[in-house]
Amino acid sequence: MADSGPWLTIVGIGEDGWDGLTAPARAAIEAADSVMGAPRHLSLLPKTGRGTRIVWPVPFADGVPMLLERRGERVVMLASGDPFWFGAGSVVTRHLEPGEWVVHPAPSTLSLAAARLGWPVETIHSVGLHARPVETLRPHLAPGRRILALMRDGASVTELAAWLAEQGFGDSAMTVLEALGGPRERVRDCTAAALDWTDIAHPVAVAIAPAGAGRTLPCASGLDDDWFAHDGQITKRPVRTLALSALAPRPGELLWDIGAGSGSVAIEWLLSDPTTRAVGFERDASRLARAADNAARLGIARLELVEGDAVAQLAERPRPDAVFVGGGLSPQLVEALRALSPCRLVAHAVTLETEALLAQCHARYGGELLRIELAQAKPLGTRRGWKASYPIVQWRVAW
């Protein structure tokens, strides 16, 4: 807690500049010893003022120490619109104690865009693509969805439109919203496939109503196997569905996927909720690279991949809430995982040797033991017959 009240005032400023600021925000700027902000933000202020104008550097993180050095002065930090909607506010306040700052937000791009489009704010999926790859949108591409993306610049809007077309969503309606709330405001409509503008101005956001023949990711676990590139080392869809049901992902939880293979289990864990996290351990470098590519294509950036023997590296990682072992469980790994209590473990066995180990572990440590036998209809001469897969034994335990 600051001894004499907030020393930092975070002011959200829109394209309407000084005229759009509230009286308290103006008073804070006029009384400040220093005002920090990006060149565009500083240019929106009157030329007069007692405070020293300080340009926030690039990359943004380099400016945080500069700001903290002024603790005790009266400092104003300028940010775009609402500083806590994909803004700089949370980046700075994580370094401060409660009571060190006060905030005067302006209307966010989300609010202004919703007002222009007539979209209820609660129906919009918003994402900041100014610092993320366009693939981040992949799980959210579905007809009927409304998406609002903050973009880095005009070139990134063109990149987004081309990517949507590549994914089969070229018919998506796109509304490009430039410099909302100010004299340069411009709102234009087109489809992703037809976008060819070269004069898109910053700051810019894009509203997307997905449409087209592109594939939509289902909400339930158990993606078709062809969503994942693999070399055969993959937990197949029906078994993966049972594994994820047993793992029972919850918001904010961390999964260890040991023997990640294609990364399918970890990726579906991460798709279950945007706050989940996962670490995949894999000895084979080519499989590790393939898992990384699978995650990127499906818009998952939270998968950490570790090459090498899992047992040797477990102690170096944050403790998980759940662990999946798709095969190759050993007594040494079991003992290492037991030290992680409390934790949920789901292990699969295909070989007789590993199945015997799971039976021993079940007898010793309890939990649930499940035998999974699947068969698919396949051609048999001129007719069809059942072709059985290898049985899978699943051990589920919490300790």
mmCIF file of C-alpha atoms in Angstrom:
data_model
loop_
_atom_site.group_PDB
_atom_site.id
_atom_site.type_symbol
_atom_site.label_atom_id
_atom_site.label_comp_id
_atom_site.label_asym_id
_atom_site.label_seq_id
_atom_site.Cartn_x
_atom_site.Cartn_y
_atom_site.Cartn_z
ATOM 1 C CA MET A 1 0.000 0.000 0.000
ATOM 2 C CA ALA A 2 1.314 3.420 -0.936
ATOM 3 C CA ASP A 3 1.898 5.645 2.125
ATOM 4 C CA SER A 4 0.391 8.809 0.646
ATOM 5 C CA GLY A 5 -2.156 7.481 -1.802
ATOM 6 C CA PRO A 6 -1.773 6.611 -5.480
ATOM 7 C CA TRP A 7 1.314 8.017 -7.181
ATOM 8 C CA LEU A 8 0.384 6.590 -10.587
ATOM 9 C CA THR A 9 -2.650 7.574 -12.633
ATOM 10 C CA ILE A 10 -3.410 5.391 -15.645
ATOM 11 C CA VAL A 11 -5.412 7.374 -18.186
ATOM 12 C CA GLY A 12 -7.169 5.706 -21.068
ATOM 13 C CA ILE A 13 -7.245 8.007 -24.060
ATOM 14 C CA GLY A 14 -9.196 7.584 -27.260
ATOM 15 C CA GLU A 15 -8.871 8.969 -30.754
ATOM 16 C CA ASP A 16 -10.879 12.022 -29.626
ATOM 17 C CA GLY A 17 -7.886 12.970 -27.471
ATOM 18 C CA TRP A 18 -8.087 15.683 -24.847
ATOM 19 C CA ASP A 19 -11.721 16.518 -25.640
ATOM 20 C CA GLY A 20 -12.812 12.997 -24.776
ATOM 21 C CA LEU A 21 -11.131 12.850 -21.368
ATOM 22 C CA THR A 22 -13.067 13.203 -18.131
ATOM 23 C CA ALA A 23 -12.383 16.133 -15.828
ATOM 24 C CA PRO A 24 -10.485 13.969 -13.292
ATOM 25 C CA ALA A 25 -8.290 12.543 -16.071
ATOM 26 C CA ARG A 26 -7.471 16.045 -17.355
ATOM 27 C CA ALA A 27 -6.712 17.258 -13.827
ATOM 28 C CA ALA A 28 -4.312 14.330 -13.264
ATOM 29 C CA ILE A 29 -2.427 15.127 -16.481
ATOM 30 C CA GLU A 30 -2.222 18.830 -15.660
ATOM 31 C CA ALA A 31 -0.852 18.108 -12.163
ATOM 32 C CA ALA A 32 1.575 15.351 -13.174
ATOM 33 C CA ASP A 33 5.335 15.648 -12.769
ATOM 34 C CA SER A 34 5.727 13.363 -15.797
ATOM 35 C CA VAL A 35 3.480 11.859 -18.444
ATOM 36 C CA MET A 36 4.528 8.608 -20.141
ATOM 37 C CA GLY A 37 2.961 7.229 -23.283
ATOM 38 C CA ALA A 38 3.442 6.081 -26.838
ATOM 39 C CA PRO A 39 4.131 8.844 -29.370
ATOM 40 C CA ARG A 40 0.567 8.558 -30.726
ATOM 41 C CA HIS A 41 -0.909 9.010 -27.246
ATOM 42 C CA LEU A 42 1.328 11.956 -26.374
ATOM 43 C CA SER A 43 0.429 13.646 -29.660
ATOM 44 C CA LEU A 44 -3.222 13.671 -28.604
ATOM 45 C CA LEU A 45 -2.464 15.990 -25.657
ATOM 46 C CA PRO A 46 -2.203 19.802 -25.802
ATOM 47 C CA LYS A 47 1.341 21.043 -26.358
ATOM 48 C CA THR A 48 1.271 22.924 -23.067
ATOM 49 C CA GLY A 49 1.580 21.331 -19.634
ATOM 50 C CA ARG A 50 3.922 21.300 -16.659
ATOM 51 C CA GLY A 51 4.786 17.603 -16.717
ATOM 52 C CA THR A 52 7.774 16.136 -18.544
ATOM 53 C CA ARG A 53 6.691 14.121 -21.602
ATOM 54 C CA ILE A 54 8.391 10.720 -21.758
ATOM 55 C CA VAL A 55 8.032 8.428 -24.784
ATOM 56 C CA TRP A 56 7.306 4.837 -23.804
ATOM 57 C CA PRO A 57 9.949 2.639 -25.471
ATOM 58 C CA VAL A 58 9.586 -0.405 -27.691
ATOM 59 C CA PRO A 59 9.389 -3.205 -26.649
ATOM 60 C CA PHE A 60 6.764 -2.244 -24.103
ATOM 61 C CA ALA A 61 8.406 -4.198 -21.242
ATOM 62 C CA ASP A 62 11.422 -1.857 -21.374
ATOM 63 C CA GLY A 63 9.258 0.999 -20.180
ATOM 64 C CA VAL A 64 8.113 -0.670 -16.964
ATOM 65 C CA PRO A 65 11.424 -0.096 -15.074
ATOM 66 C CA MET A 66 11.429 3.507 -16.302
ATOM 67 C CA LEU A 67 7.975 3.967 -14.824
ATOM 68 C CA LEU A 68 8.803 2.280 -11.507
ATOM 69 C CA GLU A 69 11.866 4.534 -11.076
ATOM 70 C CA ARG A 70 9.416 7.429 -10.744
ATOM 71 C CA ARG A 71 7.579 5.915 -7.789
ATOM 72 C CA GLY A 72 6.879 8.775 -5.381
ATOM 73 C CA GLU A 73 6.367 11.353 -8.126
ATOM 74 C CA ARG A 74 2.997 12.235 -9.625
ATOM 75 C CA VAL A 75 3.044 10.175 -12.803
ATOM 76 C CA VAL A 76 0.466 9.707 -15.541
ATOM 77 C CA MET A 77 0.662 6.725 -17.847
ATOM 78 C CA LEU A 78 -1.341 6.985 -21.079
ATOM 79 C CA ALA A 79 -2.951 3.898 -22.618
ATOM 80 C CA SER A 80 -5.459 3.217 -25.382
ATOM 81 C CA GLY A 81 -9.126 3.278 -24.405
ATOM 82 C CA ASP A 82 -9.761 0.916 -21.511
ATOM 83 C CA PRO A 83 -6.283 0.062 -20.135
ATOM 84 C CA PHE A 84 -7.522 -3.288 -18.820
ATOM 85 C CA TRP A 85 -9.049 -4.597 -22.046
ATOM 86 C CA PHE A 86 -6.100 -6.074 -23.948
ATOM 87 C CA GLY A 87 -4.246 -3.023 -22.695
ATOM 88 C CA ALA A 88 -1.174 -2.061 -20.763
ATOM 89 C CA GLY A 89 -2.865 -1.689 -17.389
ATOM 90 C CA SER A 90 -2.421 -5.222 -16.101
ATOM 91 C CA VAL A 91 1.173 -5.411 -17.358
ATOM 92 C CA VAL A 92 2.086 -2.478 -15.132
ATOM 93 C CA THR A 93 -0.101 -3.063 -12.071
ATOM 94 C CA ARG A 94 1.270 -6.567 -11.518
ATOM 95 C CA HIS A 95 4.435 -4.773 -10.347
ATOM 96 C CA LEU A 96 2.540 -2.537 -7.907
ATOM 97 C CA GLU A 97 0.821 -2.859 -4.561
ATOM 98 C CA PRO A 98 -2.916 -2.155 -4.238
ATOM 99 C CA GLY A 99 -3.420 1.527 -3.593
ATOM 100 C CA GLU A 100 -0.482 2.699 -5.719
ATOM 101 C CA TRP A 101 -2.576 3.515 -8.757
ATOM 102 C CA VAL A 102 -5.876 4.967 -9.903
ATOM 103 C CA VAL A 103 -7.413 4.468 -13.361
ATOM 104 C CA HIS A 104 -9.534 6.704 -15.611
ATOM 105 C CA PRO A 105 -10.607 4.483 -18.523
ATOM 106 C CA ALA A 106 -12.032 5.680 -21.824
ATOM 107 C CA PRO A 107 -14.465 3.656 -23.972
ATOM 108 C CA SER A 108 -12.749 0.496 -25.208
ATOM 109 C CA THR A 109 -12.463 -0.511 -28.846
ATOM 110 C CA LEU A 110 -14.837 -3.368 -27.999
ATOM 111 C CA SER A 111 -17.524 -0.959 -26.777
ATOM 112 C CA LEU A 112 -17.090 1.392 -29.723
ATOM 113 C CA ALA A 113 -17.100 -1.445 -32.257
ATOM 114 C CA ALA A 114 -20.191 -3.030 -30.710
ATOM 115 C CA ALA A 115 -21.942 0.329 -30.890
ATOM 116 C CA ARG A 116 -21.088 0.734 -34.590
ATOM 117 C CA LEU A 117 -22.131 -2.836 -35.437
ATOM 118 C CA GLY A 118 -25.164 -3.158 -33.190
ATOM 119 C CA TRP A 119 -23.669 -6.292 -31.588
ATOM 120 C CA PRO A 120 -24.433 -7.009 -27.925
ATOM 121 C CA VAL A 121 -21.072 -6.948 -26.154
ATOM 122 C CA GLU A 122 -21.836 -10.159 -24.244
ATOM 123 C CA THR A 123 -22.143 -12.093 -27.527
ATOM 124 C CA ILE A 124 -18.720 -11.117 -28.878
ATOM 125 C CA HIS A 125 -15.602 -13.264 -28.633
ATOM 126 C CA SER A 126 -12.742 -10.767 -28.383
ATOM 127 C CA VAL A 127 -9.075 -11.485 -28.974
ATOM 128 C CA GLY A 128 -5.904 -9.421 -29.192
ATOM 129 C CA LEU A 129 -4.093 -10.370 -32.396
ATOM 130 C CA HIS A 130 -1.720 -7.411 -32.204
ATOM 131 C CA ALA A 131 0.760 -9.695 -30.404
ATOM 132 C CA ARG A 132 -0.530 -13.197 -31.244
ATOM 133 C CA PRO A 133 -0.574 -15.360 -34.375
ATOM 134 C CA VAL A 134 -3.765 -15.423 -36.445
ATOM 135 C CA GLU A 135 -4.073 -19.154 -35.676
ATOM 136 C CA THR A 136 -5.288 -18.100 -32.215
ATOM 137 C CA LEU A 137 -8.701 -17.700 -33.843
ATOM 138 C CA ARG A 138 -8.896 -21.310 -35.091
ATOM 139 C CA PRO A 139 -10.971 -22.765 -32.215
ATOM 140 C CA HIS A 140 -13.483 -19.930 -32.565
ATOM 141 C CA LEU A 141 -14.239 -20.146 -36.291
ATOM 142 C CA ALA A 142 -17.855 -21.265 -36.392
ATOM 143 C CA PRO A 143 -20.882 -19.985 -38.311
ATOM 144 C CA GLY A 144 -22.987 -17.706 -36.148
ATOM 145 C CA ARG A 145 -20.097 -16.608 -33.968
ATOM 146 C CA ARG A 146 -19.161 -12.941 -33.619
ATOM 147 C CA ILE A 147 -15.463 -12.182 -33.256
ATOM 148 C CA LEU A 148 -13.683 -8.896 -32.642
ATOM 149 C CA ALA A 149 -9.908 -8.864 -33.109
ATOM 150 C CA LEU A 150 -7.505 -6.067 -32.257
ATOM 151 C CA MET A 151 -4.891 -5.906 -35.025
ATOM 152 C CA ARG A 152 -1.295 -4.693 -35.143
ATOM 153 C CA ASP A 153 -1.591 -2.722 -38.402
ATOM 154 C CA GLY A 154 -3.061 -2.778 -41.888
ATOM 155 C CA ALA A 155 -0.715 -5.513 -43.090
ATOM 156 C CA SER A 156 -1.875 -7.817 -40.308
ATOM 157 C CA VAL A 157 -5.490 -7.310 -41.421
ATOM 158 C CA THR A 158 -4.543 -8.442 -44.912
ATOM 159 C CA GLU A 159 -2.741 -11.460 -43.424
ATOM 160 C CA LEU A 160 -5.825 -12.329 -41.372
ATOM 161 C CA ALA A 161 -8.115 -12.178 -44.408
ATOM 162 C CA ALA A 162 -5.815 -14.449 -46.426
ATOM 163 C CA TRP A 163 -5.580 -16.939 -43.560
ATOM 164 C CA LEU A 164 -9.373 -17.066 -43.182
ATOM 165 C CA ALA A 165 -9.689 -17.836 -46.884
ATOM 166 C CA GLU A 166 -7.052 -20.601 -46.591
ATOM 167 C CA GLN A 167 -9.050 -22.168 -43.749
ATOM 168 C CA GLY A 168 -12.180 -22.288 -45.922
ATOM 169 C CA PHE A 169 -13.790 -19.211 -44.349
ATOM 170 C CA GLY A 170 -13.312 -16.841 -47.268
ATOM 171 C CA ASP A 171 -17.038 -16.000 -47.238
ATOM 172 C CA SER A 172 -16.726 -14.544 -43.731
ATOM 173 C CA ALA A 173 -18.046 -10.998 -43.408
ATOM 174 C CA MET A 174 -15.296 -8.674 -42.211
ATOM 175 C CA THR A 175 -15.793 -5.151 -40.906
ATOM 176 C CA VAL A 176 -12.571 -3.163 -40.653
ATOM 177 C CA LEU A 177 -12.851 -0.456 -37.990
ATOM 178 C CA GLU A 178 -10.127 2.198 -38.092
ATOM 179 C CA ALA A 179 -9.366 4.918 -35.530
ATOM 180 C CA LEU A 180 -12.708 4.538 -33.782
ATOM 181 C CA GLY A 181 -14.002 7.552 -31.878
ATOM 182 C CA GLY A 182 -11.871 10.181 -33.580
ATOM 183 C CA PRO A 183 -11.836 12.401 -36.664
ATOM 184 C CA ARG A 184 -10.041 9.693 -38.719
ATOM 185 C CA GLU A 185 -12.689 7.040 -37.993
ATOM 186 C CA ARG A 186 -13.581 4.804 -40.920
ATOM 187 C CA VAL A 187 -15.686 1.627 -41.036
ATOM 188 C CA ARG A 188 -15.630 -0.591 -44.148
ATOM 189 C CA ASP A 189 -17.179 -3.967 -44.999
ATOM 190 C CA CYS A 190 -16.047 -6.802 -47.248
ATOM 191 C CA THR A 191 -15.548 -10.556 -47.233
ATOM 192 C CA ALA A 192 -12.277 -12.186 -46.243
ATOM 193 C CA ALA A 193 -11.696 -13.468 -49.776
ATOM 194 C CA ALA A 194 -12.308 -10.041 -51.332
ATOM 195 C CA LEU A 195 -10.286 -7.835 -48.986
ATOM 196 C CA ASP A 196 -7.600 -6.018 -50.986
ATOM 197 C CA TRP A 197 -7.298 -2.605 -49.306
ATOM 198 C CA THR A 198 -3.792 -1.203 -48.962
ATOM 199 C CA ASP A 199 -4.671 1.941 -46.982
ATOM 200 C CA ILE A 200 -5.855 0.481 -43.657
ATOM 201 C CA ALA A 201 -4.942 2.897 -40.869
ATOM 202 C CA HIS A 202 -3.805 2.184 -37.306
ATOM 203 C CA PRO A 203 -5.311 1.738 -34.695
ATOM 204 C CA VAL A 204 -7.494 -0.918 -36.247
ATOM 205 C CA ALA A 205 -9.817 -3.716 -35.218
ATOM 206 C CA VAL A 206 -11.668 -6.281 -37.323
ATOM 207 C CA ALA A 207 -15.110 -7.734 -36.704
ATOM 208 C CA ILE A 208 -15.618 -11.189 -38.185
ATOM 209 C CA ALA A 209 -18.796 -13.183 -38.783
ATOM 210 C CA PRO A 210 -17.396 -16.587 -39.857
ATOM 211 C CA ALA A 211 -18.950 -18.200 -42.920
ATOM 212 C CA GLY A 212 -17.837 -20.701 -45.531
ATOM 213 C CA ALA A 213 -17.086 -24.360 -45.970
ATOM 214 C CA GLY A 214 -14.209 -24.498 -43.471
ATOM 215 C CA ARG A 215 -14.152 -27.151 -40.744
ATOM 216 C CA THR A 216 -15.398 -26.153 -37.311
ATOM 217 C CA LEU A 217 -13.744 -27.554 -34.214
ATOM 218 C CA PRO A 218 -16.319 -29.341 -32.030
ATOM 219 C CA CYS A 219 -16.815 -28.259 -28.432
ATOM 220 C CA ALA A 220 -16.673 -31.785 -26.987
ATOM 221 C CA SER A 221 -13.432 -33.735 -26.621
ATOM 222 C CA GLY A 222 -12.567 -36.422 -29.136
ATOM 223 C CA LEU A 223 -11.429 -34.612 -32.285
ATOM 224 C CA ASP A 224 -11.125 -36.718 -35.408
ATOM 225 C CA ASP A 225 -7.593 -38.044 -35.770
ATOM 226 C CA ASP A 226 -7.074 -36.162 -39.036
ATOM 227 C CA TRP A 227 -6.953 -32.874 -37.123
ATOM 228 C CA PHE A 228 -3.488 -34.023 -36.005
ATOM 229 C CA ALA A 229 -0.409 -34.836 -38.087
ATOM 230 C CA HIS A 230 1.150 -37.996 -36.666
ATOM 231 C CA ASP A 231 3.325 -41.008 -37.456
ATOM 232 C CA GLY A 232 0.931 -43.495 -35.897
ATOM 233 C CA GLN A 233 1.956 -42.492 -32.357
ATOM 234 C CA ILE A 234 -1.390 -40.978 -31.394
ATOM 235 C CA THR A 235 -4.074 -41.741 -28.845
ATOM 236 C CA LYS A 236 -6.964 -42.479 -31.214
ATOM 237 C CA ARG A 237 -10.208 -40.551 -30.988
ATOM 238 C CA PRO A 238 -12.407 -42.962 -28.951
ATOM 239 C CA VAL A 239 -9.615 -43.771 -26.494
ATOM 240 C CA ARG A 240 -8.598 -40.093 -26.291
ATOM 241 C CA THR A 241 -12.191 -39.189 -25.402
ATOM 242 C CA LEU A 242 -12.147 -41.677 -22.523
ATOM 243 C CA ALA A 243 -8.718 -40.429 -21.409
ATOM 244 C CA LEU A 244 -9.861 -36.784 -21.287
ATOM 245 C CA SER A 245 -13.023 -37.749 -19.449
ATOM 246 C CA ALA A 246 -10.877 -39.551 -16.861
ATOM 247 C CA LEU A 247 -8.416 -36.636 -16.636
ATOM 248 C CA ALA A 248 -11.375 -34.266 -16.029
ATOM 249 C CA PRO A 249 -9.736 -30.916 -16.929
ATOM 250 C CA ARG A 250 -10.799 -27.932 -14.848
ATOM 251 C CA PRO A 251 -10.130 -24.210 -15.349
ATOM 252 C CA GLY A 252 -6.601 -23.158 -14.474
ATOM 253 C CA GLU A 253 -5.221 -26.683 -14.137
ATOM 254 C CA LEU A 254 -1.857 -27.958 -15.405
ATOM 255 C CA LEU A 255 -1.452 -31.275 -17.242
ATOM 256 C CA TRP A 256 1.694 -33.288 -17.797
ATOM 257 C CA ASP A 257 1.403 -35.400 -20.968
ATOM 258 C CA ILE A 258 4.207 -37.967 -20.724
ATOM 259 C CA GLY A 259 5.048 -39.537 -24.068
ATOM 260 C CA ALA A 260 3.194 -36.751 -25.871
ATOM 261 C CA GLY A 261 3.520 -38.204 -29.389
ATOM 262 C CA SER A 262 1.369 -36.002 -31.634
ATOM 263 C CA GLY A 263 0.323 -33.888 -28.651
ATOM 264 C CA SER A 264 -3.354 -34.749 -29.171
ATOM 265 C CA VAL A 265 -4.247 -35.309 -25.489
ATOM 266 C CA ALA A 266 -2.459 -32.159 -24.284
ATOM 267 C CA ILE A 267 -3.959 -30.069 -27.110
ATOM 268 C CA GLU A 268 -7.499 -31.208 -26.343
ATOM 269 C CA TRP A 269 -6.867 -30.535 -22.650
ATOM 270 C CA LEU A 270 -5.892 -26.972 -23.615
ATOM 271 C CA LEU A 271 -8.916 -26.583 -25.891
ATOM 272 C CA SER A 272 -11.215 -27.377 -22.962
ATOM 273 C CA ASP A 273 -10.674 -23.979 -21.304
ATOM 274 C CA PRO A 274 -8.507 -20.932 -22.103
ATOM 275 C CA THR A 275 -6.947 -20.959 -18.620
ATOM 276 C CA THR A 276 -5.656 -24.542 -18.709
ATOM 277 C CA ARG A 277 -1.934 -25.259 -19.190
ATOM 278 C CA ALA A 278 0.023 -28.311 -20.347
ATOM 279 C CA VAL A 279 3.568 -29.653 -20.573
ATOM 280 C CA GLY A 280 4.307 -32.434 -23.039
ATOM 281 C CA PHE A 281 7.318 -34.713 -22.501
ATOM 282 C CA GLU A 282 8.620 -36.592 -25.548
ATOM 283 C CA ARG A 283 11.940 -38.335 -26.273
ATOM 284 C CA ASP A 284 11.612 -38.229 -30.078
ATOM 285 C CA ALA A 285 12.583 -34.820 -31.486
ATOM 286 C CA SER A 286 10.569 -35.255 -34.698
ATOM 287 C CA ARG A 287 7.417 -36.088 -32.743
ATOM 288 C CA LEU A 288 8.059 -33.091 -30.518
ATOM 289 C CA ALA A 289 8.237 -30.816 -33.565
ATOM 290 C CA ARG A 290 5.076 -32.381 -34.986
ATOM 291 C CA ALA A 291 3.228 -31.784 -31.714
ATOM 292 C CA ALA A 292 4.319 -28.129 -31.781
ATOM 293 C CA ASP A 293 2.999 -27.769 -35.343
ATOM 294 C CA ASN A 294 -0.311 -29.409 -34.390
ATOM 295 C CA ALA A 295 -0.737 -27.010 -31.492
ATOM 296 C CA ALA A 296 0.066 -23.969 -33.644
ATOM 297 C CA ARG A 297 -2.389 -24.969 -36.407
ATOM 298 C CA LEU A 298 -5.190 -25.380 -33.863
ATOM 299 C CA GLY A 299 -4.519 -22.011 -32.270
ATOM 300 C CA ILE A 300 -2.902 -23.317 -29.075
ATOM 301 C CA ALA A 301 0.061 -21.313 -27.769
ATOM 302 C CA ARG A 302 0.077 -22.621 -24.190
ATOM 303 C CA LEU A 303 1.647 -26.044 -24.833
ATOM 304 C CA GLU A 304 5.162 -26.305 -23.421
ATOM 305 C CA LEU A 305 7.145 -29.168 -24.958
ATOM 306 C CA VAL A 306 10.131 -30.838 -23.308
ATOM 307 C CA GLU A 307 12.499 -33.203 -25.101
ATOM 308 C CA GLY A 308 14.046 -36.113 -23.216
ATOM 309 C CA ASP A 309 13.318 -38.621 -20.483
ATOM 310 C CA ALA A 310 10.449 -37.443 -18.310
ATOM 311 C CA VAL A 311 11.652 -38.983 -15.037
ATOM 312 C CA ALA A 312 14.887 -37.007 -15.212
ATOM 313 C CA GLN A 313 13.080 -33.693 -15.703
ATOM 314 C CA LEU A 314 9.970 -33.889 -13.553
ATOM 315 C CA ALA A 315 11.516 -32.152 -10.553
ATOM 316 C CA GLU A 316 12.301 -29.066 -12.659
ATOM 317 C CA ARG A 317 8.646 -28.425 -13.598
ATOM 318 C CA PRO A 318 5.735 -26.885 -11.703
ATOM 319 C CA ARG A 319 3.635 -29.563 -10.044
ATOM 320 C CA PRO A 320 0.718 -30.723 -12.206
ATOM 321 C CA ASP A 321 -2.919 -31.207 -11.301
ATOM 322 C CA ALA A 322 -3.187 -34.189 -13.645
ATOM 323 C CA VAL A 323 -0.814 -36.525 -15.505
ATOM 324 C CA PHE A 324 -1.458 -38.628 -18.585
ATOM 325 C CA VAL A 325 0.856 -41.485 -19.548
ATOM 326 C CA GLY A 326 -0.145 -42.862 -22.928
ATOM 327 C CA GLY A 327 2.191 -45.844 -22.761
ATOM 328 C CA GLY A 328 5.533 -46.967 -21.424
ATOM 329 C CA LEU A 329 4.721 -46.605 -17.732
ATOM 330 C CA SER A 330 7.516 -48.003 -15.554
ATOM 331 C CA PRO A 331 7.858 -48.658 -11.800
ATOM 332 C CA GLN A 332 10.345 -45.776 -11.618
ATOM 333 C CA LEU A 333 7.864 -43.395 -13.241
ATOM 334 C CA VAL A 334 5.081 -44.542 -10.932
ATOM 335 C CA GLU A 335 7.215 -43.777 -7.872
ATOM 336 C CA ALA A 336 8.217 -40.385 -9.272
ATOM 337 C CA LEU A 337 4.571 -39.513 -9.916
ATOM 338 C CA ARG A 338 3.482 -40.642 -6.459
ATOM 339 C CA ALA A 339 5.656 -37.890 -5.014
ATOM 340 C CA LEU A 340 3.406 -35.328 -6.763
ATOM 341 C CA SER A 341 0.475 -35.837 -4.381
ATOM 342 C CA PRO A 342 -2.129 -34.392 -4.627
ATOM 343 C CA CYS A 343 -2.512 -35.261 -8.302
ATOM 344 C CA ARG A 344 -4.725 -37.234 -10.707
ATOM 345 C CA LEU A 345 -3.068 -39.888 -12.891
ATOM 346 C CA VAL A 346 -4.461 -41.597 -15.970
ATOM 347 C CA ALA A 347 -2.228 -44.267 -17.530
ATOM 348 C CA HIS A 348 -2.858 -46.451 -20.563
ATOM 349 C CA ALA A 349 -1.338 -49.827 -21.378
ATOM 350 C CA VAL A 350 -1.315 -51.784 -24.639
ATOM 351 C CA THR A 351 1.420 -54.362 -23.977
ATOM 352 C CA LEU A 352 1.003 -57.299 -21.602
ATOM 353 C CA GLU A 353 3.985 -56.101 -19.569
ATOM 354 C CA THR A 354 2.549 -52.644 -18.932
ATOM 355 C CA GLU A 355 -0.907 -54.117 -18.360
ATOM 356 C CA ALA A 356 0.558 -56.315 -15.626
ATOM 357 C CA LEU A 357 2.182 -53.261 -14.038
ATOM 358 C CA LEU A 358 -1.150 -51.406 -14.044
ATOM 359 C CA ALA A 359 -2.829 -54.397 -12.396
ATOM 360 C CA GLN A 360 -0.156 -54.378 -9.678
ATOM 361 C CA CYS A 361 -0.499 -50.632 -9.157
ATOM 362 C CA HIS A 362 -4.270 -50.914 -8.948
ATOM 363 C CA ALA A 363 -3.982 -53.604 -6.301
ATOM 364 C CA ARG A 364 -1.461 -51.573 -4.301
ATOM 365 C CA TYR A 365 -2.725 -47.994 -4.685
ATOM 366 C CA GLY A 366 -6.394 -48.363 -5.615
ATOM 367 C CA GLY A 367 -8.169 -46.239 -8.175
ATOM 368 C CA GLU A 368 -10.139 -47.579 -11.144
ATOM 369 C CA LEU A 369 -9.012 -50.126 -13.729
ATOM 370 C CA LEU A 370 -10.837 -50.165 -17.055
ATOM 371 C CA ARG A 371 -10.368 -52.435 -20.073
ATOM 372 C CA ILE A 372 -11.324 -50.807 -23.376
ATOM 373 C CA GLU A 373 -12.031 -53.046 -26.373
ATOM 374 C CA LEU A 374 -13.020 -51.424 -29.654
ATOM 375 C CA ALA A 375 -13.847 -52.784 -33.081
ATOM 376 C CA GLN A 376 -14.624 -51.027 -36.361
ATOM 377 C CA ALA A 377 -16.662 -52.229 -39.299
ATOM 378 C CA LYS A 378 -14.313 -53.047 -42.200
ATOM 379 C CA PRO A 379 -14.751 -54.689 -45.630
ATOM 380 C CA LEU A 380 -14.658 -58.501 -45.462
ATOM 381 C CA GLY A 381 -14.792 -59.824 -48.984
ATOM 382 C CA THR A 382 -18.053 -58.571 -50.460
ATOM 383 C CA ARG A 383 -19.472 -57.902 -46.994
ATOM 384 C CA ARG A 384 -18.373 -56.252 -43.783
ATOM 385 C CA GLY A 385 -17.010 -57.524 -40.499
ATOM 386 C CA TRP A 386 -15.668 -56.267 -37.183
ATOM 387 C CA LYS A 387 -11.935 -55.571 -37.021
ATOM 388 C CA ALA A 388 -10.803 -55.364 -33.415
ATOM 389 C CA SER A 389 -8.139 -52.964 -32.180
ATOM 390 C CA TYR A 390 -5.639 -53.900 -29.490
ATOM 391 C CA PRO A 391 -7.343 -53.693 -26.089
ATOM 392 C CA ILE A 392 -6.404 -50.715 -23.939
ATOM 393 C CA VAL A 393 -6.196 -50.908 -20.161
ATOM 394 C CA GLN A 394 -6.746 -47.617 -18.363
ATOM 395 C CA TRP A 395 -5.746 -47.000 -14.751
ATOM 396 C CA ARG A 396 -7.158 -43.902 -13.105
ATOM 397 C CA VAL A 397 -6.086 -42.894 -9.632
ATOM 398 C CA ALA A 398 -5.924 -39.789 -7.431
ATOM 399 C CA TRP A 399 -3.347 -39.502 -4.681
#
